[in-house]
Coordinates of C-alpha atoms in Angstrom, one line a residue:
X174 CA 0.0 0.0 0.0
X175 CA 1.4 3.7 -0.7
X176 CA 1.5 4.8 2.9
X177 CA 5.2 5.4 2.7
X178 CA 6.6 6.7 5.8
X179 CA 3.0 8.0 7.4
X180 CA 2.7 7.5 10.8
X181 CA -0.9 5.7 12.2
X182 CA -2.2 5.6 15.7
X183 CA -3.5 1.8 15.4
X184 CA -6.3 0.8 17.4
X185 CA -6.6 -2.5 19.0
X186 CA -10.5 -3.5 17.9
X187 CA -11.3 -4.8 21.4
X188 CA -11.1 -0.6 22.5
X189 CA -14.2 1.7 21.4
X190 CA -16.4 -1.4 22.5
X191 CA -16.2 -0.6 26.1
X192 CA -16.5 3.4 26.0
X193 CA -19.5 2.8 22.9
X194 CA -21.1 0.4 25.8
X195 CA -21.7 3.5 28.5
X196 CA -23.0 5.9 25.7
X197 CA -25.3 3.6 24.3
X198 CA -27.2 2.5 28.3
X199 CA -26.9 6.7 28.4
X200 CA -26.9 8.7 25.2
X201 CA -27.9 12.0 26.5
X202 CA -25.1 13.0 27.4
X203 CA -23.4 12.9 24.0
X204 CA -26.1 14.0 21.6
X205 CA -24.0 16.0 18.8
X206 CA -20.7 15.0 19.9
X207 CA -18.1 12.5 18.2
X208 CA -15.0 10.9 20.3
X209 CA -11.7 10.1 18.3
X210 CA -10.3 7.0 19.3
X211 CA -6.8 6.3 18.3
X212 CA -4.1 3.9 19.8
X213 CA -1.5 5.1 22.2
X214 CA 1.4 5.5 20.0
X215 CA 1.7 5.9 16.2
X216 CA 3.7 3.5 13.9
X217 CA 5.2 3.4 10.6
X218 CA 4.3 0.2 8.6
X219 CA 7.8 -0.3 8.6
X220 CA 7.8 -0.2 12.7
X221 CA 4.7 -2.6 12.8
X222 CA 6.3 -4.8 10.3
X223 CA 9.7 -5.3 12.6
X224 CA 7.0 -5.7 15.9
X225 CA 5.3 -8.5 13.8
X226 CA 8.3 -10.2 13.0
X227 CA 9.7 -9.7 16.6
X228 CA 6.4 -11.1 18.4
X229 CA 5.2 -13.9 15.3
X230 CA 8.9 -14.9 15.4
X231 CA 9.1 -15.1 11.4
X232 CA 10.0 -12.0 8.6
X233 CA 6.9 -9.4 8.0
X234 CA 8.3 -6.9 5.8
X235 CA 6.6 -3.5 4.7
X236 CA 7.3 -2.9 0.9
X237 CA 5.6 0.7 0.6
X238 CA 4.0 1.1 -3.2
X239 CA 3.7 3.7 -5.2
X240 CA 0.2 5.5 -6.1
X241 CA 0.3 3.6 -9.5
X242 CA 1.9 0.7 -8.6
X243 CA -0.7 0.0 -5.9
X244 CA -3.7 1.1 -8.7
X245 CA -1.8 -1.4 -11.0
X246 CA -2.1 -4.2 -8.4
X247 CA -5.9 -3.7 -7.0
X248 CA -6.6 -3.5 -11.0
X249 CA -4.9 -7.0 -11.4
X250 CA -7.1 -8.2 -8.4
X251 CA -10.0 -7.1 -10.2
X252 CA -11.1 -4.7 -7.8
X253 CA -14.3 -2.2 -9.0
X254 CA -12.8 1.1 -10.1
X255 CA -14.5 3.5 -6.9
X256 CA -12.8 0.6 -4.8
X257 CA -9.6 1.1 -5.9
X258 CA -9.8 4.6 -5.9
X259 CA -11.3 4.8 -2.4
X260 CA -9.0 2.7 -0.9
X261 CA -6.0 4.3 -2.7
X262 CA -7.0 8.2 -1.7
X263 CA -7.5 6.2 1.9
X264 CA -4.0 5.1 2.3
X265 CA -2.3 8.0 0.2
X266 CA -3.6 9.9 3.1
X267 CA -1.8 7.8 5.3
X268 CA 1.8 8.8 3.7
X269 CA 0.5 12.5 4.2
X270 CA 0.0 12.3 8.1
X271 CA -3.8 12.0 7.9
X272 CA -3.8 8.9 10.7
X273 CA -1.2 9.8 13.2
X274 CA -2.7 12.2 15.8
X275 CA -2.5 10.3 18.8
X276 CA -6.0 11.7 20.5
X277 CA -5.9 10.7 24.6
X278 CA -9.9 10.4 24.5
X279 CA -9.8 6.4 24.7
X280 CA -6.7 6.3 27.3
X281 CA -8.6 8.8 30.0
X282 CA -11.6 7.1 29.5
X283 CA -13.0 4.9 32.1
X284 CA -11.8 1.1 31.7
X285 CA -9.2 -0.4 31.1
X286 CA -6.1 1.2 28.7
X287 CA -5.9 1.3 25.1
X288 CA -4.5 -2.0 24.1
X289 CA -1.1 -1.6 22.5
X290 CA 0.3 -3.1 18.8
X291 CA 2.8 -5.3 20.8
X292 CA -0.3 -7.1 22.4
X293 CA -2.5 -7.1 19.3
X294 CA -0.5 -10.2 17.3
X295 CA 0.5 -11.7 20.8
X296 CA -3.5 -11.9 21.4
X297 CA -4.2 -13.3 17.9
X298 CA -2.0 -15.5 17.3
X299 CA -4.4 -17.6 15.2
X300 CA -5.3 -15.0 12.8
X301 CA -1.0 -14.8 12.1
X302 CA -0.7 -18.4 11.6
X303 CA 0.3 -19.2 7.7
X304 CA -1.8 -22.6 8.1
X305 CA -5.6 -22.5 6.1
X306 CA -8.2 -21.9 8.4
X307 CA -9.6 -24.8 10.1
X308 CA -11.5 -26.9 7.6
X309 CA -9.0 -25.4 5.0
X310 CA -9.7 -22.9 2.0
X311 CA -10.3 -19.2 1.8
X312 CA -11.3 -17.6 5.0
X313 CA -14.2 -15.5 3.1
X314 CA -16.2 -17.5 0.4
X315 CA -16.2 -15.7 -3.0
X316 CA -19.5 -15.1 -2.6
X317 CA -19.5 -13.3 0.7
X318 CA -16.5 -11.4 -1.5
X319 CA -18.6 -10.7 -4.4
X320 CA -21.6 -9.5 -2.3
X321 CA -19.1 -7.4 -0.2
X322 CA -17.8 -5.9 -3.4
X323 CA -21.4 -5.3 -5.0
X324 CA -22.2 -3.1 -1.3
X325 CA -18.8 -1.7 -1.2
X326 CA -19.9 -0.1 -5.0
X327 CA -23.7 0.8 -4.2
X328 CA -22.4 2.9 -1.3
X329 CA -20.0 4.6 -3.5
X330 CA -22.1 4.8 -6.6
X331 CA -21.5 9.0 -5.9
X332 CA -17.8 8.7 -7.1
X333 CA -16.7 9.6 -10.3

């Protein structure tokens, strides 16, 4: 992907679900407002890519792409053309800074602290393992893919 050296505060998935919890039993409270949740520390891909291979205990690497180069390969996928832009102006924004604000909303919340990148893959181990999924073969059919594609393009239909 073209991120290039852009910084992202990462978010451990397991976080918003707590602090979304307490809003949701009392809403009032929050009526207009919106929270930025971001992890405690921003990475490079490069810097996530040597903490994978530290904690998985086998070479990740981060090859950063360029804008065409990663159009050339989501064309070769056969992506549909507002995905491919979308998710190219997505992480393009990435190499520009667009993701690295840490915000310190999520770590003064009430709960316990963000989770950090370290712990993520250490947690997950599974989902890192280069075996098939149990029962082997893809881990999304290619029709859940297709549908997901079909959605992804009828939310979008507004791009050029």
């Amino acid at each position: 992907m073209p991120a290039g050296d852009g910084r992202v505060a990462f978010i451990d998935t397991r976080d918003p679900g707590e602090p979304a919890a307490r809003i949701l039993e009392d809403p009032r409270g929050h009526v207009g407002r919106a929270y930025p949740l971001t992890g405690p520390r921003a990475l490079t891909f490069e810097e996530v890519a040597e903490l994978l291979t530290e904690e998985l205990g086998r070479p990740v690497r981060y090859d950063p792409a360029t804008i065409p180069g990663y159009l050339r390969h989501l064309r070769a996928r056969g992506l549909p053309r507002v995905q491919m832009l979308v998710q190219t102006v997505l992480h393009a924004g990435l190499r520009r800074g667009d993701a690295e604000k840490v915000d310190p909303t999520l770590a003064e919340s009430p709960g316990r602290p963000p989770g950090s990148m370290r712990a993520y893959p250490s947690d997950h181990r599974a989902l890192w393992a280069k075996e098939s999924p149990p029962g082997g073969g893809r881990r999304v059919s290619p029709a859940t893919e297709e549908r997901g594609r079909r959605e992804i393009a009828m939310r979008c239909q507004w791009l050029p």
